[in-house]
């Protein structure tokens, strides 16, 4: 069974700090990886997608992928209270196969 | 781009009645849509995969006769909760895969269903 593991948290960081969110996956053949942010009572919104090993940066967000270790992470620099949400890791095997979501990590940024 | 419009956003219905939820892809064609439900403080649970022009594929434990899915066109998928009961109260969200730009899955805004 394909699994995506995340620590449910909550992860608390002070405002301005770096928040580090981690995710591991079991399907070694996975090809596409996504990070979503979900505010309470709202639907998920895409933050980052990453497809190859290494880092990918977009503003304050950096996604990191290590396929050998089956590990993907999301770094949020200069964390803001508005970043407080649940962050979902999603892994897609490739092609049109359905994606698997992790349980999500709740992030709390303390002012 | 890659917007999925979901309606209604909130619905309250009486036990025993049916409720239809619509999802439309506004600026791309979605041959496949995914339907999820989410209970408070829980993760997304995939209910079924909706395929345009063919029968939906349901996940284990999801009653296909209770959750009717229709995907009649490349831009519209519907989920009908039949004979709703209070335990069906949940947050229902649709999603579609798009391949332009960075790609990814875009979600509808969700439907909060309350069965009284």
PDB file of C-alpha atoms in Angstrom:
ATOM      1  CA  UNK A   1       0.000   0.000   0.000  1.00  0.00           C
ATOM      2  CA  UNK A   2       1.359   3.374  -0.989  1.00  0.00           C
ATOM      3  CA  UNK A   3       1.854   5.570   2.037  1.00  0.00           C
ATOM      4  CA  UNK A   4       2.759   9.159   2.703  1.00  0.00           C
ATOM      5  CA  UNK A   5       3.885   9.899   6.245  1.00  0.00           C
ATOM      6  CA  UNK A   6       3.798  13.239   7.977  1.00  0.00           C
ATOM      7  CA  UNK A   7       3.986  14.272  11.596  1.00  0.00           C
ATOM      8  CA  UNK A   8       0.580  15.693  12.442  1.00  0.00           C
ATOM      9  CA  UNK A   9       2.097  18.276  14.786  1.00  0.00           C
ATOM     10  CA  UNK A  10       1.357  20.863  15.837  1.00  0.00           C
ATOM     11  CA  UNK A  11       4.666  22.390  14.904  1.00  0.00           C
ATOM     12  CA  UNK A  12       5.080  25.719  16.666  1.00  0.00           C
ATOM     13  CA  UNK A  13       7.613  28.281  15.489  1.00  0.00           C
ATOM     14  CA  UNK A  14       8.079  31.931  16.419  1.00  0.00           C
ATOM     15  CA  UNK A  15       7.332  34.609  13.889  1.00  0.00           C
ATOM     16  CA  UNK A  16      10.307  35.218  11.619  1.00  0.00           C
ATOM     17  CA  UNK A  17      11.789  31.763  12.113  1.00  0.00           C
ATOM     18  CA  UNK A  18      12.179  28.985   9.573  1.00  0.00           C
ATOM     19  CA  UNK A  19       9.513  26.299   9.641  1.00  0.00           C
ATOM     20  CA  UNK A  20      10.600  22.882   8.418  1.00  0.00           C
ATOM     21  CA  UNK A  21       7.962  20.389   7.352  1.00  0.00           C
ATOM     22  CA  UNK A  22       8.855  16.838   6.459  1.00  0.00           C
ATOM     23  CA  UNK A  23       7.293  14.007   4.525  1.00  0.00           C
ATOM     24  CA  UNK A  24       8.355  10.477   3.619  1.00  0.00           C
ATOM     25  CA  UNK A  25       6.769   8.189   1.083  1.00  0.00           C
ATOM     26  CA  UNK A  26       6.844   4.480   0.452  1.00  0.00           C
ATOM     27  CA  UNK A  27       6.471   4.172  -3.328  1.00  0.00           C
ATOM     28  CA  UNK A  28       9.959   4.404  -4.774  1.00  0.00           C
ATOM     29  CA  UNK A  29       8.512   4.882  -8.258  1.00  0.00           C
ATOM     30  CA  UNK A  30       6.801   8.150  -7.333  1.00  0.00           C
ATOM     31  CA  UNK A  31       7.524  10.961  -9.728  1.00  0.00           C
ATOM     32  CA  UNK A  32       5.577  14.033  -8.689  1.00  0.00           C
ATOM     33  CA  UNK A  33       5.446  15.701  -5.314  1.00  0.00           C
ATOM     34  CA  UNK A  34       3.274  18.521  -4.061  1.00  0.00           C
ATOM     35  CA  UNK A  35       2.830  20.659  -0.997  1.00  0.00           C
ATOM     36  CA  UNK A  36      -0.590  22.049  -0.216  1.00  0.00           C
ATOM     37  CA  UNK A  37      -1.709  24.489   2.432  1.00  0.00           C
ATOM     38  CA  UNK A  38      -5.133  24.116   3.997  1.00  0.00           C
ATOM     39  CA  UNK A  39      -6.695  26.673   6.279  1.00  0.00           C
ATOM     40  CA  UNK A  40      -9.358  25.465   8.664  1.00  0.00           C
ATOM     41  CA  UNK A  41     -12.679  25.001   6.885  1.00  0.00           C
ATOM     42  CA  UNK A  42     -11.169  25.671   3.470  1.00  0.00           C
ATOM     43  CA  UNK A  43      -9.996  23.436   0.646  1.00  0.00           C
ATOM     44  CA  UNK A  44      -6.289  22.828  -0.036  1.00  0.00           C
ATOM     45  CA  UNK A  45      -4.319  25.207  -2.209  1.00  0.00           C
ATOM     46  CA  UNK A  46      -1.129  24.328  -4.043  1.00  0.00           C
ATOM     47  CA  UNK A  47       2.056  25.893  -2.735  1.00  0.00           C
ATOM     48  CA  UNK A  48       4.801  24.020  -4.547  1.00  0.00           C
ATOM     49  CA  UNK A  49       5.326  21.159  -6.921  1.00  0.00           C
ATOM     50  CA  UNK A  50       8.652  19.400  -7.352  1.00  0.00           C
ATOM     51  CA  UNK A  51       9.635  16.656  -9.734  1.00  0.00           C
ATOM     52  CA  UNK A  52      13.411  16.227  -9.558  1.00  0.00           C
ATOM     53  CA  UNK A  53      15.978  15.842  -6.813  1.00  0.00           C
ATOM     54  CA  UNK A  54      17.266  18.974  -5.174  1.00  0.00           C
ATOM     55  CA  UNK A  55      15.809  22.244  -4.028  1.00  0.00           C
ATOM     56  CA  UNK A  56      13.165  24.416  -5.583  1.00  0.00           C
ATOM     57  CA  UNK A  57      12.558  27.894  -4.300  1.00  0.00           C
ATOM     58  CA  UNK A  58       9.545  30.140  -4.680  1.00  0.00           C
ATOM     59  CA  UNK A  59       9.561  33.255  -2.562  1.00  0.00           C
ATOM     60  CA  UNK A  60       9.709  32.274   1.104  1.00  0.00           C
ATOM     61  CA  UNK A  61       9.084  28.627   0.283  1.00  0.00           C
ATOM     62  CA  UNK A  62      11.670  25.993  -0.597  1.00  0.00           C
ATOM     63  CA  UNK A  63      10.786  22.421  -1.460  1.00  0.00           C
ATOM     64  CA  UNK A  64      13.465  19.776  -1.161  1.00  0.00           C
ATOM     65  CA  UNK A  65      13.318  16.341  -2.741  1.00  0.00           C
ATOM     66  CA  UNK A  66      15.567  13.347  -2.149  1.00  0.00           C
ATOM     67  CA  UNK A  67      14.286  10.356  -4.070  1.00  0.00           C
ATOM     68  CA  UNK A  68      17.016   8.054  -2.805  1.00  0.00           C
ATOM     69  CA  UNK A  69      15.851   8.653   0.755  1.00  0.00           C
ATOM     70  CA  UNK A  70      12.186   8.937  -0.305  1.00  0.00           C
ATOM     71  CA  UNK A  71      11.943  12.212   1.477  1.00  0.00           C
ATOM     72  CA  UNK A  72      10.432  15.552   0.595  1.00  0.00           C
ATOM     73  CA  UNK A  73      10.395  18.662   2.744  1.00  0.00           C
ATOM     74  CA  UNK A  74       9.090  22.201   2.747  1.00  0.00           C
ATOM     75  CA  UNK A  75      10.917  25.103   4.324  1.00  0.00           C
ATOM     76  CA  UNK A  76       9.119  28.335   5.089  1.00  0.00           C
ATOM     77  CA  UNK A  77      11.448  31.247   5.749  1.00  0.00           C
ATOM     78  CA  UNK A  78      10.469  34.305   7.756  1.00  0.00           C
ATOM     79  CA  UNK A  79       7.356  32.528   9.010  1.00  0.00           C
ATOM     80  CA  UNK A  80       4.308  34.730   9.465  1.00  0.00           C
ATOM     81  CA  UNK A  81       1.199  34.181  11.579  1.00  0.00           C
ATOM     82  CA  UNK A  82      -0.731  33.961   8.311  1.00  0.00           C
ATOM     83  CA  UNK A  83       1.275  30.822   7.512  1.00  0.00           C
ATOM     84  CA  UNK A  84      -0.498  29.038  10.344  1.00  0.00           C
ATOM     85  CA  UNK A  85      -2.358  26.225   8.614  1.00  0.00           C
ATOM     86  CA  UNK A  86      -2.169  22.526   7.899  1.00  0.00           C
ATOM     87  CA  UNK A  87       0.366  21.553   5.257  1.00  0.00           C
ATOM     88  CA  UNK A  88      -0.383  18.487   3.189  1.00  0.00           C
ATOM     89  CA  UNK A  89       2.250  16.497   1.373  1.00  0.00           C
ATOM     90  CA  UNK A  90       1.000  14.751  -1.764  1.00  0.00           C
ATOM     91  CA  UNK A  91       2.770  12.128  -3.852  1.00  0.00           C
ATOM     92  CA  UNK A  92       1.836  10.987  -7.340  1.00  0.00           C
ATOM     93  CA  UNK A  93       3.175   7.785  -8.886  1.00  0.00           C
ATOM     94  CA  UNK A  94       3.251   9.320 -12.323  1.00  0.00           C
ATOM     95  CA  UNK A  95       1.041   9.581 -15.355  1.00  0.00           C
ATOM     96  CA  UNK A  96      -2.613   9.712 -14.449  1.00  0.00           C
ATOM     97  CA  UNK A  97      -2.483   7.591 -11.334  1.00  0.00           C
ATOM     98  CA  UNK A  98      -4.192   9.006  -8.303  1.00  0.00           C
ATOM     99  CA  UNK A  99      -2.257  11.019  -5.785  1.00  0.00           C
ATOM    100  CA  UNK A 100      -1.815  10.003  -2.160  1.00  0.00           C
ATOM    101  CA  UNK A 101      -2.029  12.642   0.549  1.00  0.00           C
ATOM    102  CA  UNK A 102      -0.365  12.641   3.916  1.00  0.00           C
ATOM    103  CA  UNK A 103      -2.345  13.395   7.032  1.00  0.00           C
ATOM    104  CA  UNK A 104      -0.927  16.921   7.095  1.00  0.00           C
ATOM    105  CA  UNK A 105       1.207  18.840   9.577  1.00  0.00           C
ATOM    106  CA  UNK A 106      -0.426  21.623  11.532  1.00  0.00           C
ATOM    107  CA  UNK A 107       1.849  24.651  11.702  1.00  0.00           C
ATOM    108  CA  UNK A 108       1.402  27.355  14.294  1.00  0.00           C
ATOM    109  CA  UNK A 109       3.400  30.563  13.922  1.00  0.00           C
ATOM    110  CA  UNK A 110       3.516  32.393  17.211  1.00  0.00           C
ATOM    111  CA  UNK A 111       3.603  36.215  16.982  1.00  0.00           C
TER     112      UNK A 111
ATOM    113  CA  UNK B   1      -5.636  29.365 -14.468  1.00  0.00           C
ATOM    114  CA  UNK B   2      -6.663  25.799 -13.597  1.00  0.00           C
ATOM    115  CA  UNK B   3      -9.756  26.706 -11.614  1.00  0.00           C
ATOM    116  CA  UNK B   4     -12.350  24.259 -10.362  1.00  0.00           C
ATOM    117  CA  UNK B   5     -15.647  25.769  -9.333  1.00  0.00           C
ATOM    118  CA  UNK B   6     -17.670  23.833  -6.759  1.00  0.00           C
ATOM    119  CA  UNK B   7     -21.284  24.467  -5.754  1.00  0.00           C
ATOM    120  CA  UNK B   8     -22.957  24.758  -3.374  1.00  0.00           C
ATOM    121  CA  UNK B   9     -20.473  25.838  -0.752  1.00  0.00           C
ATOM    122  CA  UNK B  10     -22.805  24.997   2.066  1.00  0.00           C
ATOM    123  CA  UNK B  11     -25.999  22.975   2.253  1.00  0.00           C
ATOM    124  CA  UNK B  12     -28.296  21.827   5.007  1.00  0.00           C
ATOM    125  CA  UNK B  13     -30.753  19.064   4.226  1.00  0.00           C
ATOM    126  CA  UNK B  14     -33.166  16.816   6.030  1.00  0.00           C
ATOM    127  CA  UNK B  15     -32.478  13.145   6.644  1.00  0.00           C
ATOM    128  CA  UNK B  16     -33.653  11.006   3.771  1.00  0.00           C
ATOM    129  CA  UNK B  17     -33.286  13.628   1.090  1.00  0.00           C
ATOM    130  CA  UNK B  18     -30.658  13.786  -1.658  1.00  0.00           C
ATOM    131  CA  UNK B  19     -28.110  16.472  -2.300  1.00  0.00           C
ATOM    132  CA  UNK B  20     -26.212  17.153  -5.522  1.00  0.00           C
ATOM    133  CA  UNK B  21     -22.797  18.775  -5.561  1.00  0.00           C
ATOM    134  CA  UNK B  22     -21.330  20.120  -8.797  1.00  0.00           C
ATOM    135  CA  UNK B  23     -17.751  20.643  -9.826  1.00  0.00           C
ATOM    136  CA  UNK B  24     -16.775  22.429 -13.002  1.00  0.00           C
ATOM    137  CA  UNK B  25     -13.320  22.938 -14.453  1.00  0.00           C
ATOM    138  CA  UNK B  26     -13.460  26.487 -15.787  1.00  0.00           C
ATOM    139  CA  UNK B  27     -10.398  26.840 -17.958  1.00  0.00           C
ATOM    140  CA  UNK B  28      -9.218  23.342 -18.668  1.00  0.00           C
ATOM    141  CA  UNK B  29     -10.662  19.989 -19.525  1.00  0.00           C
ATOM    142  CA  UNK B  30     -10.747  17.466 -16.735  1.00  0.00           C
ATOM    143  CA  UNK B  31     -11.134  13.939 -17.994  1.00  0.00           C
ATOM    144  CA  UNK B  32     -10.685  12.774 -14.424  1.00  0.00           C
ATOM    145  CA  UNK B  33     -11.937  14.320 -11.225  1.00  0.00           C
ATOM    146  CA  UNK B  34     -11.472  13.124  -7.684  1.00  0.00           C
ATOM    147  CA  UNK B  35     -13.989  13.360  -4.878  1.00  0.00           C
ATOM    148  CA  UNK B  36     -12.869  13.597  -1.281  1.00  0.00           C
ATOM    149  CA  UNK B  37     -14.520  13.940   2.052  1.00  0.00           C
ATOM    150  CA  UNK B  38     -12.906  15.368   5.122  1.00  0.00           C
ATOM    151  CA  UNK B  39     -14.030  15.152   8.730  1.00  0.00           C
ATOM    152  CA  UNK B  40     -12.982  17.835  11.207  1.00  0.00           C
ATOM    153  CA  UNK B  41      -9.257  17.780  11.938  1.00  0.00           C
ATOM    154  CA  UNK B  42      -8.782  14.751   9.692  1.00  0.00           C
ATOM    155  CA  UNK B  43      -7.041  14.332   6.383  1.00  0.00           C
ATOM    156  CA  UNK B  44      -8.600  14.062   2.975  1.00  0.00           C
ATOM    157  CA  UNK B  45     -10.203  10.729   2.265  1.00  0.00           C
ATOM    158  CA  UNK B  46     -10.545   9.812  -1.385  1.00  0.00           C
ATOM    159  CA  UNK B  47     -14.033   8.557  -2.080  1.00  0.00           C
ATOM    160  CA  UNK B  48     -14.000   7.981  -5.803  1.00  0.00           C
ATOM    161  CA  UNK B  49     -12.382   8.828  -9.098  1.00  0.00           C
ATOM    162  CA  UNK B  50     -14.731  10.234 -11.684  1.00  0.00           C
ATOM    163  CA  UNK B  51     -13.974   9.501 -15.328  1.00  0.00           C
ATOM    164  CA  UNK B  52     -15.584  11.367 -18.182  1.00  0.00           C
ATOM    165  CA  UNK B  53     -17.894   9.130 -20.154  1.00  0.00           C
ATOM    166  CA  UNK B  54     -17.445   6.062 -17.988  1.00  0.00           C
ATOM    167  CA  UNK B  55     -18.289   4.718 -14.569  1.00  0.00           C
ATOM    168  CA  UNK B  56     -16.614   6.113 -11.522  1.00  0.00           C
ATOM    169  CA  UNK B  57     -14.113   4.089  -9.557  1.00  0.00           C
ATOM    170  CA  UNK B  58     -14.959   3.923  -5.871  1.00  0.00           C
ATOM    171  CA  UNK B  59     -12.554   3.401  -3.015  1.00  0.00           C
ATOM    172  CA  UNK B  60     -12.999   0.469  -0.710  1.00  0.00           C
ATOM    173  CA  UNK B  61     -15.775   1.017   1.792  1.00  0.00           C
ATOM    174  CA  UNK B  62     -17.520   3.763  -0.174  1.00  0.00           C
ATOM    175  CA  UNK B  63     -21.077   2.867  -1.152  1.00  0.00           C
ATOM    176  CA  UNK B  64     -21.511   3.576  -4.837  1.00  0.00           C
ATOM    177  CA  UNK B  65     -25.300   3.469  -4.582  1.00  0.00           C
ATOM    178  CA  UNK B  66     -25.246   6.119  -1.907  1.00  0.00           C
ATOM    179  CA  UNK B  67     -22.699   8.420  -3.481  1.00  0.00           C
ATOM    180  CA  UNK B  68     -23.676   8.694  -7.121  1.00  0.00           C
ATOM    181  CA  UNK B  69     -21.101  10.210  -9.410  1.00  0.00           C
ATOM    182  CA  UNK B  70     -21.719  11.446 -12.915  1.00  0.00           C
ATOM    183  CA  UNK B  71     -19.060  12.862 -15.223  1.00  0.00           C
ATOM    184  CA  UNK B  72     -21.032  13.625 -18.345  1.00  0.00           C
ATOM    185  CA  UNK B  73     -18.673  16.155 -19.898  1.00  0.00           C
ATOM    186  CA  UNK B  74     -15.019  17.159 -19.858  1.00  0.00           C
ATOM    187  CA  UNK B  75     -15.783  20.053 -17.530  1.00  0.00           C
ATOM    188  CA  UNK B  76     -18.498  18.812 -15.187  1.00  0.00           C
ATOM    189  CA  UNK B  77     -18.643  16.140 -12.531  1.00  0.00           C
ATOM    190  CA  UNK B  78     -21.408  15.755  -9.973  1.00  0.00           C
ATOM    191  CA  UNK B  79     -21.680  13.907  -6.689  1.00  0.00           C
ATOM    192  CA  UNK B  80     -25.131  13.100  -5.369  1.00  0.00           C
ATOM    193  CA  UNK B  81     -25.506  12.005  -1.779  1.00  0.00           C
ATOM    194  CA  UNK B  82     -28.676   9.928  -1.773  1.00  0.00           C
ATOM    195  CA  UNK B  83     -30.894   9.343   1.245  1.00  0.00           C
ATOM    196  CA  UNK B  84     -28.604  11.443   3.354  1.00  0.00           C
ATOM    197  CA  UNK B  85     -28.177  10.727   7.059  1.00  0.00           C
ATOM    198  CA  UNK B  86     -26.535  12.766   9.812  1.00  0.00           C
ATOM    199  CA  UNK B  87     -23.380  10.635   9.575  1.00  0.00           C
ATOM    200  CA  UNK B  88     -22.973  11.856   5.989  1.00  0.00           C
ATOM    201  CA  UNK B  89     -22.408  15.358   7.319  1.00  0.00           C
ATOM    202  CA  UNK B  90     -18.909  16.293   6.209  1.00  0.00           C
ATOM    203  CA  UNK B  91     -16.811  18.525   4.010  1.00  0.00           C
ATOM    204  CA  UNK B  92     -16.829  17.281   0.409  1.00  0.00           C
ATOM    205  CA  UNK B  93     -14.145  18.470  -1.977  1.00  0.00           C
ATOM    206  CA  UNK B  94     -13.521  17.764  -5.641  1.00  0.00           C
ATOM    207  CA  UNK B  95     -10.177  17.934  -7.368  1.00  0.00           C
ATOM    208  CA  UNK B  96      -8.771  17.682 -10.858  1.00  0.00           C
ATOM    209  CA  UNK B  97      -5.291  17.230 -12.277  1.00  0.00           C
ATOM    210  CA  UNK B  98      -3.955  19.855 -14.620  1.00  0.00           C
ATOM    211  CA  UNK B  99      -0.770  19.693 -16.639  1.00  0.00           C
ATOM    212  CA  UNK B 100      -0.045  23.273 -17.677  1.00  0.00           C
ATOM    213  CA  UNK B 101       2.873  25.071 -16.138  1.00  0.00           C
ATOM    214  CA  UNK B 102       3.926  23.508 -12.866  1.00  0.00           C
ATOM    215  CA  UNK B 103       0.980  21.152 -12.947  1.00  0.00           C
ATOM    216  CA  UNK B 104      -0.654  19.705  -9.896  1.00  0.00           C
ATOM    217  CA  UNK B 105      -4.078  19.113  -8.475  1.00  0.00           C
ATOM    218  CA  UNK B 106      -6.489  21.974  -8.118  1.00  0.00           C
ATOM    219  CA  UNK B 107      -9.316  21.756  -5.637  1.00  0.00           C
ATOM    220  CA  UNK B 108     -12.817  23.080  -5.612  1.00  0.00           C
ATOM    221  CA  UNK B 109     -13.737  25.304  -2.694  1.00  0.00           C
ATOM    222  CA  UNK B 110     -15.549  22.466  -0.963  1.00  0.00           C
ATOM    223  CA  UNK B 111     -19.119  21.824   0.136  1.00  0.00           C
ATOM    224  CA  UNK B 112     -20.060  21.729   3.788  1.00  0.00           C
ATOM    225  CA  UNK B 113     -22.959  19.289   4.059  1.00  0.00           C
ATOM    226  CA  UNK B 114     -25.040  19.182   7.209  1.00  0.00           C
ATOM    227  CA  UNK B 115     -27.802  16.591   7.464  1.00  0.00           C
ATOM    228  CA  UNK B 116     -30.381  17.280  10.156  1.00  0.00           C
TER     229      UNK B 116
END
